[in-house]
């Protein structure tokens, strides 16, 4: 579904992603773990072109992301329009929710379908209400983000991303900004998505969650993928000493 | 008739001329706010654009316009253009142009600060839904920014109203120039200019009142 090959990215002199390659199959749940500053967020943001990459290439279902193949095989920057269309097929959920504060929960969820896909209002509303019900917030449709708890806000944010009917969902530490007692309700929603077969890339420090839903766990360190394995293997018998050290600190 | 030191009869005699001038002051203010806001929005968008050339142009605009006194700008527009390019603007055209250009530079800075005060996550969330930059601005960023813009914009509008008095020097007959003309006939500076000042005060007070009203309205309808 998503293929990233030899991604390199620099912030000025800082080499944040070093030759990162990753393939995500349809329906697969990939969890990325790693210490702070290792480039997890940056990598995720490259996948939907919120960040540009300096080298390498990314494809989604065979289509290059942010680049376009010319007839002679050269890659050039894609048109803005194609990038926008591509982003609309990739859902993203942020650590700090980023709900639109001037809109109600329902309006937040409807915003994408109305502004981007431009479907009729009635249809957008029906779809959005169904999604709010799915994340357990049918009764909060008319609440503004400030009137919601962190866990509720994040669930609205998930519904907002789902409203675009994405083929892939990217989660960047979706529970890191939440009080401990609110983490569970958000993870439940993500687990449901996994059960439904949604393709997902999840950056998280929730190891229990990773163990339960991940098909594969990736350990990133200092801009590199150091190790990738099935959760049982990586948690019980990590191959790399750096992984072992990281896990011993976090578990 | 006199009340204390005030010659009521004289005041009544000059009032129609001053009020006519005040009307022109209001007209100039409204026009300057209208065009200045349009200019300001465009210059602000230039300054935050990802195109280097636009950023530089926007930067030069606000730097130059805010760095040169409005009075000098008005002289250049009214007298300067006539000398060099044979463009003789009418006093009113030069006044509206000068006030709008100048107001636009200050309003641009207000817009820019307002837009940049919105959390970067908002733009990212909008883009991640597949919105274009323009859609994200229109649907997500600007609706949040404009609530924060109102107080500084109110200040700027009041400053613009007072600045309209400067166009009296390019023979534009508004409130201040009406006063100057009256004084050249009657030579009663204190009474005339004090009255002019009080009329300005009434207008700015009324203006502040309206802006406060709008602000209150917004904060009521704004549940977030
Ligand atoms: N916009 C930016 N400009 C410059 N440097 C940046 C920028 N964003 C991130 N970085 C740097 O790039 C590196 C990787 O950052 P990134 O946010 O991807 O790490 P992370 O693995 O997500 O960390 P965390 O667990 O803290 O979220 C860090 O050293 C960070 O300081
Ligand atoms: Mg991060």
XYZ file of C-alpha atoms and ligand atoms in Angstrom:
507
model
C 0.000 0.000 0.000
C 2.714 2.455 1.058
C 6.306 2.003 0.022
C 9.000 4.381 1.298
C 12.459 3.842 -0.083
C 15.744 5.317 1.044
C 14.226 8.449 2.546
C 16.710 11.105 3.557
C 15.760 14.374 5.132
C 17.733 17.247 6.532
C 16.777 20.212 8.691
C 19.652 22.472 7.715
C 22.711 20.459 8.710
C 20.733 18.067 10.918
C 20.278 14.707 9.176
C 16.896 13.666 10.651
C 16.025 10.696 8.431
C 18.865 8.475 7.292
C 18.044 6.129 4.470
C 14.729 5.036 5.961
C 12.823 2.368 4.038
C 9.468 0.926 4.995
C 6.724 -1.012 3.256
C 3.230 -1.119 4.674
C 0.869 -3.707 3.244
C -2.859 -3.202 2.902
C -4.610 -3.861 6.197
C -1.362 -3.902 8.108
C -0.832 -2.097 11.409
C 2.710 -0.853 11.821
C 3.758 0.637 15.136
C 6.795 2.887 15.313
C 8.587 3.263 18.619
C 11.799 5.023 19.535
C 13.313 7.699 21.729
C 12.398 11.365 21.485
C 14.027 13.143 18.570
C 14.635 9.951 16.624
C 12.599 11.244 13.672
C 9.336 9.344 14.139
C 7.066 12.354 13.641
C 9.164 13.653 10.781
C 8.907 10.323 8.984
C 5.142 10.183 9.453
C 4.789 13.746 8.152
C 6.819 12.863 5.078
C 4.357 10.075 4.278
C 1.588 12.601 3.544
C 3.934 15.274 2.264
C 3.492 17.712 5.154
C 7.297 17.613 4.985
C 9.286 17.387 1.791
C 12.023 14.805 1.488
C 15.510 15.493 0.199
C 16.174 12.075 -1.236
C 14.403 8.771 -1.828
C 10.797 8.289 -2.808
C 7.461 7.279 -1.415
C 4.602 5.652 -3.282
C 1.058 4.915 -2.304
C -0.537 2.141 -4.340
C 2.182 2.604 -6.909
C 1.668 6.371 -7.215
C 4.650 8.474 -6.171
C 3.820 10.840 -3.319
C 4.700 14.421 -4.074
C 6.518 13.394 -7.222
C 5.360 12.552 -10.701
C 6.992 10.177 -13.141
C 7.504 11.690 -16.570
C 7.292 9.534 -19.688
C 11.089 9.349 -19.769
C 11.122 8.014 -16.220
C 12.372 11.163 -14.461
C 10.685 12.209 -11.218
C 9.574 15.827 -10.887
C 7.606 17.649 -8.220
C 3.941 16.873 -8.531
C 1.289 19.534 -8.987
C -0.165 20.995 -5.794
C -3.548 19.649 -6.786
C -2.353 16.056 -6.910
C -0.648 16.451 -3.553
C -3.911 17.735 -2.050
C -5.829 14.817 -3.557
C -3.310 12.391 -2.189
C -3.438 13.876 1.290
C -7.207 13.520 1.296
C -6.711 9.750 1.006
C -4.339 9.636 3.987
C -5.852 10.369 7.388
C -3.673 11.922 10.055
C -4.203 12.186 13.804
C -1.968 14.466 15.835
C -0.596 14.366 19.327
C -2.294 17.642 20.221
C -5.610 16.852 18.449
C -5.611 20.090 16.418
C -9.385 20.304 16.283
C -10.720 23.511 14.766
C -11.757 25.465 17.884
C -14.291 27.683 16.096
C -16.332 24.692 14.974
C -18.458 22.153 16.843
C -17.495 18.481 16.882
C -19.927 17.831 14.041
C -18.644 20.777 12.001
C -15.083 19.570 12.518
C -15.951 16.158 11.127
C -17.972 17.628 8.233
C -15.284 20.114 7.253
C -13.250 17.743 5.070
C -16.139 16.228 3.103
C -17.738 19.653 2.603
C -14.669 21.683 1.674
C -12.493 19.077 -0.035
C -14.798 16.423 -1.470
C -17.677 18.897 -1.800
C -20.413 16.339 -1.189
C -23.956 17.559 -0.381
C -24.453 18.886 3.148
C -27.052 16.264 4.066
C -24.739 13.446 3.034
C -21.765 14.962 4.893
C -23.892 15.377 7.977
C -25.172 11.814 7.908
C -21.685 10.450 7.421
C -20.269 12.630 10.190
C -22.984 11.753 12.690
C -22.400 8.073 11.989
C -18.682 8.538 12.594
C -19.263 10.439 15.834
C -21.494 7.571 16.957
C -18.755 5.136 15.987
C -16.254 6.887 18.272
C -18.899 7.027 21.004
C -19.651 10.749 20.831
C -23.067 10.922 19.213
C -24.269 13.093 22.107
C -21.393 15.591 21.715
C -22.073 16.596 18.110
C -22.870 20.198 19.044
C -20.128 20.644 21.626
C -17.157 22.897 20.883
C -13.662 21.455 21.383
C -13.097 23.442 24.608
C -16.152 21.760 26.070
C -14.657 18.298 25.498
C -12.079 16.304 27.457
C -8.783 15.456 25.798
C -9.900 11.916 25.113
C -13.129 13.123 23.544
C -11.261 15.687 21.445
C -8.928 13.028 20.128
C -11.854 10.781 19.245
C -13.457 13.653 17.322
C -10.113 14.158 15.572
C -10.111 10.486 14.555
C -13.676 10.814 13.263
C -12.631 13.943 11.348
C -9.828 12.035 9.628
C -12.111 9.073 8.886
C -14.703 11.353 7.299
C -12.471 11.633 4.245
C -12.688 7.824 3.933
C -8.915 7.474 3.856
C -7.097 4.372 2.700
C -4.398 4.789 5.340
C -4.401 6.330 8.803
C -1.318 7.878 10.375
C -1.274 8.409 14.149
C 1.440 10.516 15.766
C 1.459 9.712 19.484
C -2.348 9.969 19.673
C -2.440 9.435 23.440
C 0.704 11.236 24.620
C -1.124 14.449 25.515
C -3.845 12.666 27.474
C -4.356 12.088 31.170
C -3.713 8.396 31.929
C -7.351 7.604 32.601
C -8.331 8.908 29.127
C -5.785 6.889 27.149
C -7.896 3.735 27.094
C -10.932 5.195 25.335
C -8.800 6.501 22.464
C -6.841 3.265 22.107
C -10.139 1.358 21.966
C -11.224 3.395 18.947
C -7.910 2.728 17.224
C -8.127 -0.964 18.018
C -11.605 -1.070 16.468
C -10.158 0.413 13.309
C -7.451 -2.222 13.288
C -10.046 -4.966 13.611
C -11.919 -3.501 10.641
C -8.773 -3.899 8.587
C -7.729 -0.240 8.301
C -4.131 0.206 7.182
C -2.359 2.163 9.908
C 0.999 3.546 10.912
C 1.013 4.418 14.611
C 3.761 6.201 16.514
C 3.217 5.453 20.185
C 4.800 4.733 23.524
C 1.895 2.471 24.556
C 3.644 -0.867 24.504
C 0.595 -2.855 25.622
C -1.283 -1.447 22.658
C 1.600 -2.225 20.314
C 1.754 -5.793 21.549
C -1.959 -6.235 21.011
C -2.622 -4.694 17.611
C 0.687 -4.299 15.781
C 1.497 -6.632 12.942
C 4.961 -5.210 12.980
C 6.934 -2.964 15.327
C 9.608 -0.634 14.020
C 12.283 0.713 16.315
C 13.684 4.051 15.193
C 16.803 5.570 16.660
C 18.693 8.658 15.559
C 16.992 8.852 12.158
C 17.463 5.164 11.293
C 15.261 2.112 11.463
C 17.358 -0.087 13.740
C 15.053 -3.026 13.988
C 11.707 -4.263 12.772
C 9.997 -7.410 13.958
C 6.738 -8.917 15.103
C 5.729 -7.546 18.510
C 6.346 -10.811 20.393
C 9.905 -10.943 19.103
C 10.861 -7.328 19.626
C 9.410 -7.149 23.146
C 10.696 -10.476 24.410
C 13.923 -10.778 22.524
C 15.096 -7.560 20.877
C 17.928 -8.109 18.441
C 19.654 -4.789 18.886
C 21.212 -3.656 22.198
C 19.826 -0.112 21.619
C 16.317 -1.555 21.361
C 16.856 -3.527 24.535
C 18.038 -0.420 26.352
C 15.065 1.641 25.122
C 12.510 -1.017 26.040
C 13.970 -1.560 29.484
C 13.522 2.141 30.162
C 9.955 2.342 28.916
C 8.432 -0.973 30.063
C -25.432 85.593 22.893
C -22.635 84.458 25.162
C -22.453 81.744 27.805
C -19.407 82.614 29.925
C -16.489 82.873 27.505
C -18.382 81.006 24.771
C -19.879 83.003 21.909
C -22.811 80.740 21.074
C -23.885 82.782 18.096
C -20.465 82.461 16.502
C -20.383 78.737 17.095
C -23.791 78.310 15.498
C -22.600 80.355 12.537
C -19.541 78.215 11.828
C -21.153 74.871 12.699
C -22.681 74.047 9.273
C -19.299 74.435 7.612
C -17.560 72.337 10.258
C -20.209 69.605 10.111
C -19.884 69.462 6.350
C -16.161 69.029 6.873
C -16.810 66.330 9.460
C -18.934 64.420 6.965
C -16.013 64.460 4.541
C -13.730 63.250 7.340
C -16.060 60.306 7.912
C -16.198 59.559 4.203
C -12.386 59.604 3.948
C -12.104 57.361 7.005
C -14.540 54.803 5.650
C -12.841 54.741 2.242
C -9.390 54.460 3.807
C -10.525 51.604 6.060
C -12.121 49.803 3.124
C -9.176 50.020 0.738
C -6.608 49.821 3.515
C -8.092 46.539 4.731
C -7.987 45.039 1.235
C -4.391 46.182 0.749
C -3.530 44.984 4.246
C -4.906 41.482 3.695
C -3.002 41.062 0.431
C 0.271 42.388 1.824
C -0.086 40.165 4.906
C -0.659 37.083 2.736
C 2.400 38.072 0.704
C 4.514 38.381 3.816
C 3.657 34.869 5.023
C 3.713 33.308 1.561
C 6.205 30.600 0.695
C 7.256 32.540 -2.402
C 10.384 34.448 -1.523
C 9.703 37.234 -4.006
C 6.290 38.011 -2.513
C 7.686 37.912 1.018
C 10.390 40.390 0.089
C 7.924 42.662 -1.693
C 5.531 42.612 1.261
C 8.407 43.330 3.612
C 9.618 46.300 1.586
C 6.090 47.688 1.416
C 5.506 47.743 5.152
C 9.077 48.889 5.834
C 8.937 51.879 3.471
C 5.370 52.977 4.161
C 5.663 52.726 7.924
C 9.045 54.405 7.888
C 8.021 57.581 6.043
C 5.641 60.089 7.643
C 2.170 60.102 6.092
C 2.498 63.838 5.593
C 5.516 63.330 3.340
C 3.763 60.544 1.442
C 0.805 62.822 0.776
C 3.099 65.553 -0.585
C 4.781 63.041 -2.881
C 1.437 61.763 -4.172
C -0.136 65.161 -4.663
C 2.762 67.389 -5.688
C 5.478 64.876 -6.601
C 3.522 62.832 -9.126
C 2.369 66.031 -10.813
C 5.935 67.235 -11.280
C 7.462 63.982 -12.579
C 4.739 62.122 -14.440
C 2.291 64.890 -15.120
C -0.247 63.043 -13.000
C -2.318 65.631 -11.166
C -4.459 63.733 -8.696
C -7.465 65.515 -7.291
C -7.048 66.307 -3.582
C -9.625 63.658 -2.746
C -7.993 60.960 -4.884
C -4.593 61.715 -3.380
C -6.080 61.719 0.113
C -7.862 58.381 -0.246
C -4.862 56.846 -1.984
C -2.381 58.078 0.610
C -4.500 57.082 3.600
C -5.263 53.645 2.134
C -1.655 52.907 1.240
C -0.500 53.976 4.677
C -3.333 52.290 6.580
C -2.765 49.151 4.488
C 0.803 48.836 5.747
C -0.245 48.959 9.398
C -3.250 46.713 8.822
C -0.982 44.215 7.033
C 1.138 43.951 10.163
C -1.973 43.395 12.268
C -3.208 40.668 9.894
C 0.207 39.019 9.765
C 0.560 38.925 13.535
C -3.016 37.616 13.877
C -2.544 34.867 11.322
C 0.800 33.827 12.755
C -0.632 33.693 16.261
C -2.787 30.742 15.178
C -1.196 27.434 16.189
C 0.696 25.783 13.319
C -1.134 22.544 14.046
C -4.302 24.119 12.653
C -2.805 24.566 9.194
C -1.372 21.047 9.307
C -4.685 19.521 10.331
C -6.428 21.371 7.498
C -3.809 20.335 4.947
C -3.891 16.724 6.128
C -7.599 16.615 5.228
C -6.597 17.464 1.670
C -7.417 21.174 1.749
C -5.466 23.555 -0.443
C -3.542 26.377 1.208
C -6.269 28.823 0.172
C -9.054 26.629 1.540
C -7.175 26.176 4.817
C -6.745 29.956 5.116
C -10.369 30.686 4.338
C -11.998 27.900 6.352
C -9.639 27.430 9.289
C -7.034 30.151 9.825
C -8.821 33.431 9.014
C -12.031 32.644 10.958
C -9.876 32.117 14.050
C -7.599 35.062 13.359
C -10.296 37.666 12.879
C -11.520 37.422 16.453
C -8.047 38.337 17.637
C -7.745 41.048 15.009
C -10.645 43.173 16.146
C -9.038 45.079 19.052
C -5.857 46.128 17.192
C -7.907 46.845 14.067
C -10.162 49.123 16.106
C -7.113 51.066 17.270
C -5.856 51.347 13.712
C -9.217 52.582 12.423
C -9.269 55.311 15.065
C -5.702 56.279 14.185
C -6.758 56.485 10.537
C -9.667 58.747 11.396
C -7.344 61.151 13.187
C -4.773 60.906 10.394
C -7.341 62.163 7.893
C -6.667 65.608 9.367
C -3.261 65.521 7.629
C -4.837 65.660 4.186
C -5.798 69.264 4.924
C -2.300 70.162 3.714
C -3.050 68.951 0.201
C -6.071 71.263 0.090
C -8.577 68.521 0.793
C -11.485 70.193 2.514
C -12.440 68.020 5.476
C -12.963 68.937 9.109
C -9.472 70.262 9.826
C -9.223 72.296 6.631
C -12.706 73.704 7.211
C -11.388 74.955 10.540
C -8.276 76.438 8.941
C -10.346 78.216 6.297
C -12.779 79.573 8.868
C -9.898 80.825 10.977
C -8.354 82.684 8.061
C -11.610 84.638 7.836
C -12.437 85.164 11.500
C -9.057 84.711 13.232
C -10.621 83.204 16.321
C -8.235 80.268 16.722
C -9.218 79.063 20.173
C -12.928 78.793 19.548
C -12.565 77.307 16.072
C -9.854 74.728 16.792
C -11.351 73.754 20.126
C -14.638 73.076 18.371
C -12.838 71.109 15.672
C -11.116 69.070 18.377
C -14.375 68.373 20.154
C -16.005 67.199 16.929
C -13.062 64.795 16.369
C -13.451 63.598 19.939
C -17.144 62.931 19.471
C -16.487 61.013 16.264
C -13.689 58.854 17.696
C -15.727 58.154 20.830
C -18.673 57.050 18.737
C -16.316 54.894 16.676
C -14.853 53.215 19.749
C -18.366 52.593 20.986
C -19.317 50.805 17.766
C -16.165 48.697 17.808
C -16.797 47.662 21.409
C -20.332 46.728 20.437
C -19.087 44.462 17.643
C -16.530 42.917 19.956
C -19.175 42.120 22.530
C -21.445 40.628 19.889
C -18.625 38.375 18.716
C -17.665 37.182 22.157
C -21.277 36.233 22.857
C -21.732 34.244 19.657
C -18.314 32.709 20.192
C -18.773 29.648 22.355
C -15.161 28.520 21.938
N 10.835 22.066 11.874
C 12.018 21.615 12.352
N 13.159 22.333 12.179
C 14.348 21.895 12.642
N 14.514 20.745 13.295
C 13.435 19.969 13.516
C 12.130 20.365 13.054
N 11.254 19.413 13.414
C 11.973 18.472 14.056
N 13.259 18.801 14.118
C 14.341 17.973 14.713
O 14.359 16.751 14.017
C 14.605 15.678 14.919
C 13.514 14.641 14.807
O 12.312 15.202 15.282
P 10.948 14.392 15.386
O 9.912 15.323 15.852
O 10.707 13.692 14.107
O 11.283 13.318 16.511
P 10.316 12.324 17.242
O 10.936 10.991 17.104
O 8.942 12.478 16.737
O 10.405 12.785 18.743
P 9.255 12.870 19.873
O 9.154 11.488 20.459
O 9.807 13.846 20.847
O 8.011 13.329 19.237
C 14.740 16.294 16.298
O 16.109 16.430 16.579
C 14.082 17.638 16.154
O 14.682 18.568 17.015
Mg 7.101 13.187 17.599
